């Protein structure tokens, strides 16, 4: 099996890592050489962490299954393509139009979008039935979930292929209809935005709000630290989308918009609700 991953950001690199660790050949397409270099480091370091608890995983053998490329044409020969580029509908549509033209009907085209409509991404394509959402979670190599998103025209075969990939990666899949924020982003954002509003209102410190959920509810980390991990900019984009599509309860708090404007994006910039 050969999987193409488009975009070597945190999610694309994580998906590529999970695939090569599961002995799947991968081509990772990234146009920005600096980003590709960071992804190389991320993938090696992730594989080393996985190998530390799995004797059967050979880091060099896994890395040998990974090809790097900078052009969509290099995805030819793949059975499945997973797009993991920024959350911009027009950009995604452009990429899917190119992939639709490049690939025969047997190739499934998946999007890792965390909130955009899968149906909208597939709109106007010759074969919209082969487009499906495969929403992965950060950090992908240790996350057990894939949220499969079924668009208006998504064919059963595309859903089955996404589920088979999830099985092969050792992850559990859930199936969700194409609706704003699906299941995971809608619920995750509701908690994350409320935590930011509580911080704005001085209800408690960031540390204590997080501890409430971490220890009280046994979440692996609190909602503010999680927002730092995901990226404040990523969460702001999703919040704006859910505000437009679901309503006022997803209106982004001013504090979130201000922190993004100030460049405090969380772990990737060294500062968010916490120092990293
Ligand atoms: N690659 C490989 N292994 C990794 C890893 C990575 N990138 N990150 C963590 N690990 C491993 C560690 O090596 C460690 O392994 P051992 O247990 O064998 O030591 C294990 O995972 C736990 O990691 P840590 O000890 O570093 O820290 P932790 O126990 O605090 O866990 C965490 C860190 C895995 C991030 C955990 O806190 C967690 O799962 N948090 C919740 C994450 C979450 O909610 N993600 C969803 C975000 S939303 C999203 O992604 C969707 C979207 O659309 C934006």
mmCIF file of C-alpha atoms and ligand atoms in Angstrom:
data_model
loop_
_atom_site.group_PDB
_atom_site.id
_atom_site.type_symbol
_atom_site.label_atom_id
_atom_site.label_comp_id
_atom_site.label_asym_id
_atom_site.label_seq_id
_atom_site.Cartn_x
_atom_site.Cartn_y
_atom_site.Cartn_z
ATOM 1 C CA UNK A 1 0.000 0.000 0.000
ATOM 2 C CA UNK A 2 1.233 3.484 -0.821
ATOM 3 C CA UNK A 3 -0.170 6.607 0.798
ATOM 4 C CA UNK A 4 0.528 10.160 -0.321
ATOM 5 C CA UNK A 5 0.373 12.867 2.324
ATOM 6 C CA UNK A 6 0.046 16.466 1.108
ATOM 7 C CA UNK A 7 1.536 19.015 3.499
ATOM 8 C CA UNK A 8 4.294 18.370 6.042
ATOM 9 C CA UNK A 9 2.949 20.492 8.888
ATOM 10 C CA UNK A 10 2.492 18.965 12.318
ATOM 11 C CA UNK A 11 -0.472 16.866 11.190
ATOM 12 C CA UNK A 12 0.933 15.767 7.816
ATOM 13 C CA UNK A 13 4.239 14.757 9.391
ATOM 14 C CA UNK A 14 2.356 12.910 12.155
ATOM 15 C CA UNK A 15 0.200 11.016 9.653
ATOM 16 C CA UNK A 16 3.298 10.101 7.642
ATOM 17 C CA UNK A 17 4.978 8.861 10.835
ATOM 18 C CA UNK A 18 2.028 6.636 11.743
ATOM 19 C CA UNK A 19 1.934 5.202 8.221
ATOM 20 C CA UNK A 20 5.619 4.311 7.929
ATOM 21 C CA UNK A 21 5.559 2.870 11.465
ATOM 22 C CA UNK A 22 2.747 0.588 10.242
ATOM 23 C CA UNK A 23 4.910 -0.484 7.257
ATOM 24 C CA UNK A 24 3.023 1.579 4.702
ATOM 25 C CA UNK A 25 5.023 3.325 1.957
ATOM 26 C CA UNK A 26 4.545 7.075 2.016
ATOM 27 C CA UNK A 27 5.306 10.012 -0.219
ATOM 28 C CA UNK A 28 5.170 13.274 1.734
ATOM 29 C CA UNK A 29 4.630 16.312 -0.483
ATOM 30 C CA UNK A 30 5.790 19.708 0.836
ATOM 31 C CA UNK A 31 6.621 22.763 -1.242
ATOM 32 C CA UNK A 32 8.394 24.690 1.524
ATOM 33 C CA UNK A 33 11.930 23.290 2.009
ATOM 34 C CA UNK A 34 12.248 24.769 5.516
ATOM 35 C CA UNK A 35 8.994 23.095 6.599
ATOM 36 C CA UNK A 36 10.136 19.807 4.992
ATOM 37 C CA UNK A 37 13.328 19.935 7.052
ATOM 38 C CA UNK A 38 11.397 20.483 10.303
ATOM 39 C CA UNK A 39 9.094 17.579 9.344
ATOM 40 C CA UNK A 40 12.103 15.285 8.820
ATOM 41 C CA UNK A 41 13.231 16.010 12.384
ATOM 42 C CA UNK A 42 9.714 15.560 13.749
ATOM 43 C CA UNK A 43 9.285 12.202 11.994
ATOM 44 C CA UNK A 44 12.645 10.827 13.131
ATOM 45 C CA UNK A 45 12.117 11.931 16.709
ATOM 46 C CA UNK A 46 8.585 10.487 16.780
ATOM 47 C CA UNK A 47 9.757 7.168 15.351
ATOM 48 C CA UNK A 48 12.497 7.023 17.987
ATOM 49 C CA UNK A 49 9.908 7.559 20.740
ATOM 50 C CA UNK A 50 7.668 4.853 19.267
ATOM 51 C CA UNK A 51 10.612 2.473 18.854
ATOM 52 C CA UNK A 52 11.555 2.941 22.514
ATOM 53 C CA UNK A 53 8.426 0.975 23.446
ATOM 54 C CA UNK A 54 8.103 -1.281 20.386
ATOM 55 C CA UNK A 55 11.066 -3.554 19.744
ATOM 56 C CA UNK A 56 9.700 -4.586 16.348
ATOM 57 C CA UNK A 57 9.861 -1.015 15.026
ATOM 58 C CA UNK A 58 13.132 -0.260 13.229
ATOM 59 C CA UNK A 59 13.581 3.484 12.811
ATOM 60 C CA UNK A 60 15.858 3.288 9.740
ATOM 61 C CA UNK A 61 13.603 0.762 7.999
ATOM 62 C CA UNK A 62 10.594 2.979 8.692
ATOM 63 C CA UNK A 63 12.424 6.064 7.371
ATOM 64 C CA UNK A 64 13.370 4.120 4.234
ATOM 65 C CA UNK A 65 9.643 3.797 3.456
ATOM 66 C CA UNK A 66 9.315 7.583 3.326
ATOM 67 C CA UNK A 67 9.802 9.509 0.072
ATOM 68 C CA UNK A 68 9.837 13.293 0.077
ATOM 69 C CA UNK A 69 8.510 15.310 -2.832
ATOM 70 C CA UNK A 70 7.555 18.887 -3.634
ATOM 71 C CA UNK A 71 5.005 18.403 -6.405
ATOM 72 C CA UNK A 72 1.511 16.891 -6.481
ATOM 73 C CA UNK A 73 2.505 14.909 -9.605
ATOM 74 C CA UNK A 74 4.748 12.823 -7.335
ATOM 75 C CA UNK A 75 1.641 11.299 -5.724
ATOM 76 C CA UNK A 76 1.072 9.147 -8.811
ATOM 77 C CA UNK A 77 1.081 5.443 -7.950
ATOM 78 C CA UNK A 78 -0.565 6.019 -4.552
ATOM 79 C CA UNK A 79 -3.666 4.100 -3.438
ATOM 80 C CA UNK A 80 -4.823 6.807 -1.093
ATOM 81 C CA UNK A 81 -3.997 10.510 -0.853
ATOM 82 C CA UNK A 82 -4.423 12.405 2.423
ATOM 83 C CA UNK A 83 -4.439 16.202 2.245
ATOM 84 C CA UNK A 84 -3.174 18.001 5.365
ATOM 85 C CA UNK A 85 -2.633 21.584 4.194
ATOM 86 C CA UNK A 86 -3.892 24.757 5.964
ATOM 87 C CA UNK A 87 -7.622 25.158 6.583
ATOM 88 C CA UNK A 88 -8.393 27.359 3.576
ATOM 89 C CA UNK A 89 -11.275 26.105 1.471
ATOM 90 C CA UNK A 90 -10.097 27.617 -1.828
ATOM 91 C CA UNK A 91 -6.606 26.221 -1.379
ATOM 92 C CA UNK A 92 -7.976 22.765 -0.587
ATOM 93 C CA UNK A 93 -10.315 22.898 -3.600
ATOM 94 C CA UNK A 94 -7.375 23.734 -5.858
ATOM 95 C CA UNK A 95 -5.387 20.773 -4.527
ATOM 96 C CA UNK A 96 -8.340 18.374 -4.864
ATOM 97 C CA UNK A 97 -9.029 19.527 -8.428
ATOM 98 C CA UNK A 98 -5.403 18.759 -9.313
ATOM 99 C CA UNK A 99 -5.513 15.385 -7.530
ATOM 100 C CA UNK A 100 -8.830 14.478 -9.192
ATOM 101 C CA UNK A 101 -7.290 15.107 -12.594
ATOM 102 C CA UNK A 102 -4.081 13.210 -11.760
ATOM 103 C CA UNK A 103 -5.538 10.041 -10.281
ATOM 104 C CA UNK A 104 -7.629 7.205 -11.691
ATOM 105 C CA UNK A 105 -11.051 6.474 -10.139
ATOM 106 C CA UNK A 106 -9.686 3.745 -7.857
ATOM 107 C CA UNK A 107 -7.679 6.235 -5.784
ATOM 108 C CA UNK A 108 -9.426 7.603 -2.670
ATOM 109 C CA UNK A 109 -8.813 11.277 -1.852
ATOM 110 C CA UNK A 110 -9.004 12.087 1.859
ATOM 111 C CA UNK A 111 -8.883 15.385 3.700
ATOM 112 C CA UNK A 112 -7.606 15.890 7.236
ATOM 113 C CA UNK A 113 -9.742 19.003 7.626
ATOM 114 C CA UNK A 114 -10.769 19.526 11.233
ATOM 115 C CA UNK A 115 -13.859 21.613 10.488
ATOM 116 C CA UNK A 116 -14.392 22.526 6.838
ATOM 117 C CA UNK A 117 -17.166 20.803 4.913
ATOM 118 C CA UNK A 118 -16.005 17.675 3.097
ATOM 119 C CA UNK A 119 -18.871 18.177 0.611
ATOM 120 C CA UNK A 120 -17.674 21.718 -0.109
ATOM 121 C CA UNK A 121 -14.104 20.499 -0.637
ATOM 122 C CA UNK A 122 -15.392 17.883 -3.125
ATOM 123 C CA UNK A 123 -17.749 20.296 -4.919
ATOM 124 C CA UNK A 124 -17.169 20.585 -8.652
ATOM 125 C CA UNK A 125 -14.895 17.540 -8.911
ATOM 126 C CA UNK A 126 -15.436 14.951 -11.620
ATOM 127 C CA UNK A 127 -15.595 12.195 -8.989
ATOM 128 C CA UNK A 128 -16.757 13.686 -5.664
ATOM 129 C CA UNK A 129 -17.695 10.206 -4.400
ATOM 130 C CA UNK A 130 -14.071 9.350 -3.702
ATOM 131 C CA UNK A 131 -13.565 12.256 -1.293
ATOM 132 C CA UNK A 132 -13.795 11.423 2.415
ATOM 133 C CA UNK A 133 -12.671 13.089 5.642
ATOM 134 C CA UNK A 134 -9.973 11.360 7.679
ATOM 135 C CA UNK A 135 -9.537 13.598 10.697
ATOM 136 C CA UNK A 136 -6.459 12.696 12.754
ATOM 137 C CA UNK A 137 -5.515 14.006 16.199
ATOM 138 C CA UNK A 138 -2.375 15.603 17.547
ATOM 139 C CA UNK A 139 0.021 13.964 18.377
ATOM 140 C CA UNK A 140 -0.967 11.560 15.594
ATOM 141 C CA UNK A 141 1.554 8.800 16.407
ATOM 142 C CA UNK A 142 0.064 8.245 19.884
ATOM 143 C CA UNK A 143 -3.549 9.234 19.252
ATOM 144 C CA UNK A 144 -5.944 6.272 18.950
ATOM 145 C CA UNK A 145 -8.657 7.983 16.929
ATOM 146 C CA UNK A 146 -9.517 8.696 13.312
ATOM 147 C CA UNK A 147 -12.774 10.579 12.734
ATOM 148 C CA UNK A 148 -14.119 9.551 9.322
ATOM 149 C CA UNK A 149 -16.301 12.276 7.837
ATOM 150 C CA UNK A 150 -18.917 11.327 5.265
ATOM 151 C CA UNK A 151 -19.777 14.070 2.784
ATOM 152 C CA UNK A 152 -23.005 14.364 0.774
ATOM 153 C CA UNK A 153 -21.564 12.358 -2.115
ATOM 154 C CA UNK A 154 -18.970 10.221 -0.341
ATOM 155 C CA UNK A 155 -19.166 6.626 -1.613
ATOM 156 C CA UNK A 156 -19.282 3.646 0.774
ATOM 157 C CA UNK A 157 -16.068 2.382 -0.797
ATOM 158 C CA UNK A 158 -14.225 5.560 0.233
ATOM 159 C CA UNK A 159 -15.480 5.196 3.829
ATOM 160 C CA UNK A 160 -14.420 1.539 3.850
ATOM 161 C CA UNK A 161 -10.932 2.459 2.601
ATOM 162 C CA UNK A 162 -10.565 5.134 5.277
ATOM 163 C CA UNK A 163 -11.674 2.633 7.950
ATOM 164 C CA UNK A 164 -9.222 0.032 6.607
ATOM 165 C CA UNK A 165 -6.376 2.548 6.818
ATOM 166 C CA UNK A 166 -7.328 3.421 10.396
ATOM 167 C CA UNK A 167 -7.326 -0.321 11.302
ATOM 168 C CA UNK A 168 -3.948 -0.785 9.660
ATOM 169 C CA UNK A 169 -2.583 2.114 11.746
ATOM 170 C CA UNK A 170 -3.929 0.458 14.891
ATOM 171 C CA UNK A 171 -6.414 3.273 15.473
ATOM 172 C CA UNK A 172 -10.144 3.237 16.196
ATOM 173 C CA UNK A 173 -12.371 5.001 13.687
ATOM 174 C CA UNK A 174 -15.697 6.693 14.220
ATOM 175 C CA UNK A 175 -18.038 7.740 11.417
ATOM 176 C CA UNK A 176 -19.565 11.212 11.518
ATOM 177 C CA UNK A 177 -21.785 12.995 8.994
ATOM 178 C CA UNK A 178 -20.404 16.140 7.397
ATOM 179 C CA UNK A 179 -21.569 18.885 9.758
ATOM 180 C CA UNK A 180 -19.725 21.922 11.158
ATOM 181 C CA UNK A 181 -16.873 20.793 13.413
ATOM 182 C CA UNK A 182 -17.960 17.146 13.051
ATOM 183 C CA UNK A 183 -18.088 15.495 16.510
ATOM 184 C CA UNK A 184 -14.604 16.136 17.829
ATOM 185 C CA UNK A 185 -13.858 19.764 16.917
ATOM 186 C CA UNK A 186 -17.358 20.894 17.909
ATOM 187 C CA UNK A 187 -17.090 19.369 21.391
ATOM 188 C CA UNK A 188 -13.401 20.185 21.825
ATOM 189 C CA UNK A 189 -13.907 23.830 20.850
ATOM 190 C CA UNK A 190 -16.918 24.222 23.163
ATOM 191 C CA UNK A 191 -14.695 23.319 26.118
ATOM 192 C CA UNK A 192 -11.636 25.227 24.903
ATOM 193 C CA UNK A 193 -13.507 28.497 24.208
ATOM 194 C CA UNK A 194 -15.308 28.365 27.566
ATOM 195 C CA UNK A 195 -11.962 27.909 29.334
ATOM 196 C CA UNK A 196 -10.619 31.040 27.576
ATOM 197 C CA UNK A 197 -13.734 33.024 28.551
ATOM 198 C CA UNK A 198 -13.258 31.908 32.170
ATOM 199 C CA UNK A 199 -9.656 33.107 32.061
ATOM 200 C CA UNK A 200 -10.804 36.450 30.589
ATOM 201 C CA UNK A 201 -13.346 36.819 33.420
ATOM 202 C CA UNK A 202 -10.748 36.032 36.094
ATOM 203 C CA UNK A 203 -12.591 32.937 37.331
ATOM 204 C CA UNK A 204 -9.266 31.183 38.003
ATOM 205 C CA UNK A 205 -5.674 31.096 36.716
ATOM 206 C CA UNK A 206 -4.832 29.220 33.502
ATOM 207 C CA UNK A 207 -3.047 26.597 35.586
ATOM 208 C CA UNK A 208 -6.059 26.062 37.867
ATOM 209 C CA UNK A 209 -8.637 25.989 35.046
ATOM 210 C CA UNK A 210 -6.550 23.275 33.395
ATOM 211 C CA UNK A 211 -6.085 21.345 36.612
ATOM 212 C CA UNK A 212 -9.881 21.278 37.055
ATOM 213 C CA UNK A 213 -10.226 19.255 33.878
ATOM 214 C CA UNK A 214 -6.940 17.347 34.161
ATOM 215 C CA UNK A 215 -7.479 15.994 37.671
ATOM 216 C CA UNK A 216 -11.220 16.484 38.132
ATOM 217 C CA UNK A 217 -12.256 14.953 34.811
ATOM 218 C CA UNK A 218 -9.103 12.979 34.080
ATOM 219 C CA UNK A 219 -8.463 14.653 30.732
ATOM 220 C CA UNK A 220 -4.843 13.979 29.698
ATOM 221 C CA UNK A 221 -4.266 17.746 29.679
ATOM 222 C CA UNK A 222 -6.398 20.812 30.408
ATOM 223 C CA UNK A 223 -8.192 22.785 27.645
ATOM 224 C CA UNK A 224 -5.745 25.726 27.708
ATOM 225 C CA UNK A 225 -2.609 23.603 27.482
ATOM 226 C CA UNK A 226 -4.342 21.661 24.702
ATOM 227 C CA UNK A 227 -5.065 24.930 22.872
ATOM 228 C CA UNK A 228 -1.331 25.707 23.140
ATOM 229 C CA UNK A 229 -0.523 22.262 21.703
ATOM 230 C CA UNK A 230 -2.956 22.541 18.788
ATOM 231 C CA UNK A 231 -2.080 26.199 18.073
ATOM 232 C CA UNK A 232 -4.146 29.251 19.016
ATOM 233 C CA UNK A 233 -4.334 30.259 15.342
ATOM 234 C CA UNK A 234 -5.733 26.841 14.379
ATOM 235 C CA UNK A 235 -8.362 27.013 17.121
ATOM 236 C CA UNK A 236 -9.266 30.616 16.216
ATOM 237 C CA UNK A 237 -9.868 29.601 12.577
ATOM 238 C CA UNK A 238 -12.108 26.723 13.677
ATOM 239 C CA UNK A 239 -13.977 28.982 16.131
ATOM 240 C CA UNK A 240 -14.633 31.561 13.386
ATOM 241 C CA UNK A 241 -15.934 28.821 11.117
ATOM 242 C CA UNK A 242 -18.222 27.371 13.817
ATOM 243 C CA UNK A 243 -19.390 30.879 14.750
ATOM 244 C CA UNK A 244 -20.486 31.413 11.134
ATOM 245 C CA UNK A 245 -22.047 27.976 10.703
ATOM 246 C CA UNK A 246 -23.466 27.070 14.137
ATOM 247 C CA UNK A 247 -23.975 30.384 15.902
ATOM 248 C CA UNK A 248 -22.952 32.778 18.625
ATOM 249 C CA UNK A 249 -21.968 30.200 21.198
ATOM 250 C CA UNK A 250 -18.798 29.649 19.153
ATOM 251 C CA UNK A 251 -17.906 33.366 18.890
ATOM 252 C CA UNK A 252 -14.142 33.532 19.525
ATOM 253 C CA UNK A 253 -13.263 35.266 22.826
ATOM 254 C CA UNK A 254 -11.404 38.581 22.393
ATOM 255 C CA UNK A 255 -8.454 37.193 24.361
ATOM 256 C CA UNK A 256 -7.940 34.438 21.791
ATOM 257 C CA UNK A 257 -8.053 36.861 18.839
ATOM 258 C CA UNK A 258 -5.691 39.257 20.660
ATOM 259 C CA UNK A 259 -3.145 36.558 21.482
ATOM 260 C CA UNK A 260 -3.117 35.375 17.861
ATOM 261 C CA UNK A 261 -2.689 38.979 16.650
ATOM 262 C CA UNK A 262 0.262 39.308 19.082
ATOM 263 C CA UNK A 263 1.861 36.157 17.649
ATOM 264 C CA UNK A 264 1.375 34.063 20.786
ATOM 265 C CA UNK A 265 0.284 30.876 19.041
ATOM 266 C CA UNK A 266 1.144 28.330 21.724
ATOM 267 C CA UNK A 267 3.858 25.707 21.802
ATOM 268 C CA UNK A 268 5.118 26.415 18.286
ATOM 269 C CA UNK A 269 6.000 30.037 19.156
ATOM 270 C CA UNK A 270 7.113 29.305 22.718
ATOM 271 C CA UNK A 271 4.215 31.183 24.302
ATOM 272 C CA UNK A 272 0.465 30.757 24.525
ATOM 273 C CA UNK A 273 -1.510 30.423 27.746
ATOM 274 C CA UNK A 274 1.713 28.889 29.121
ATOM 275 C CA UNK A 275 5.446 29.338 28.426
ATOM 276 C CA UNK A 276 6.963 26.418 26.469
HETATM 277 N N1 LIG B 1 5.418 10.827 18.763
HETATM 278 C C1 LIG B 1 5.603 9.654 19.388
HETATM 279 N N2 LIG B 1 5.355 9.441 20.672
HETATM 280 C C2 LIG B 1 4.883 10.477 21.379
HETATM 281 C C3 LIG B 1 4.648 11.740 20.812
HETATM 282 C C4 LIG B 1 4.939 11.892 19.439
HETATM 283 N N3 LIG B 1 4.744 13.047 18.782
HETATM 284 N N4 LIG B 1 4.160 12.563 21.765
HETATM 285 C C5 LIG B 1 4.079 11.849 22.898
HETATM 286 N N5 LIG B 1 4.529 10.594 22.666
HETATM 287 C C6 LIG B 1 4.596 9.500 23.620
HETATM 288 C C7 LIG B 1 5.697 9.710 24.617
HETATM 289 O O1 LIG B 1 6.926 9.207 24.142
HETATM 290 C C8 LIG B 1 5.198 8.951 25.840
HETATM 291 O O2 LIG B 1 5.476 7.571 25.670
HETATM 292 P P1 LIG B 1 5.666 6.635 26.968
HETATM 293 O O3 LIG B 1 4.321 6.622 27.657
HETATM 294 O O4 LIG B 1 6.052 5.325 26.429
HETATM 295 O O5 LIG B 1 6.725 7.300 27.778
HETATM 296 C C9 LIG B 1 3.670 9.125 25.752
HETATM 297 O O6 LIG B 1 3.381 9.495 24.375
HETATM 298 C C10 LIG B 1 3.173 10.214 26.661
HETATM 299 O O7 LIG B 1 3.888 11.400 26.404
HETATM 300 P P2 LIG B 1 4.596 12.294 27.504
HETATM 301 O O8 LIG B 1 5.131 11.421 28.602
HETATM 302 O O9 LIG B 1 5.537 13.219 26.795
HETATM 303 O O10 LIG B 1 3.506 13.252 28.078
HETATM 304 P P3 LIG B 1 2.028 13.002 28.553
HETATM 305 O O11 LIG B 1 1.836 11.710 29.250
HETATM 306 O O12 LIG B 1 1.681 14.259 29.228
HETATM 307 O O13 LIG B 1 1.215 12.915 27.163
HETATM 308 C C11 LIG B 1 0.135 13.768 25.285
HETATM 309 C C12 LIG B 1 1.309 13.914 26.210
HETATM 310 C C13 LIG B 1 0.269 12.478 24.460
HETATM 311 C C14 LIG B 1 0.157 14.965 24.344
HETATM 312 C C15 LIG B 1 -1.187 13.699 26.144
HETATM 313 O O14 LIG B 1 -1.200 14.750 27.067
HETATM 314 C C16 LIG B 1 -2.433 13.796 25.316
HETATM 315 O O15 LIG B 1 -2.851 12.846 24.676
HETATM 316 N N6 LIG B 1 -3.086 14.983 25.353
HETATM 317 C C17 LIG B 1 -4.341 15.213 24.677
HETATM 318 C C18 LIG B 1 -4.086 15.510 23.255
HETATM 319 C C19 LIG B 1 -5.341 15.850 22.530
HETATM 320 O O16 LIG B 1 -6.405 16.070 23.105
HETATM 321 N N7 LIG B 1 -5.251 15.911 21.207
HETATM 322 C C20 LIG B 1 -6.344 16.301 20.357
HETATM 323 C C21 LIG B 1 -6.096 17.683 19.894
HETATM 324 S S1 LIG B 1 -7.319 18.211 18.787
HETATM 325 C C22 LIG B 1 -6.726 17.736 17.311
HETATM 326 O O17 LIG B 1 -5.641 17.308 17.129
HETATM 327 C C23 LIG B 1 -7.644 17.849 16.190
HETATM 328 C C24 LIG B 1 -7.607 19.110 15.466
HETATM 329 O O18 LIG B 1 -8.282 19.150 14.499
HETATM 330 C C25 LIG B 1 -6.859 20.294 15.796
#
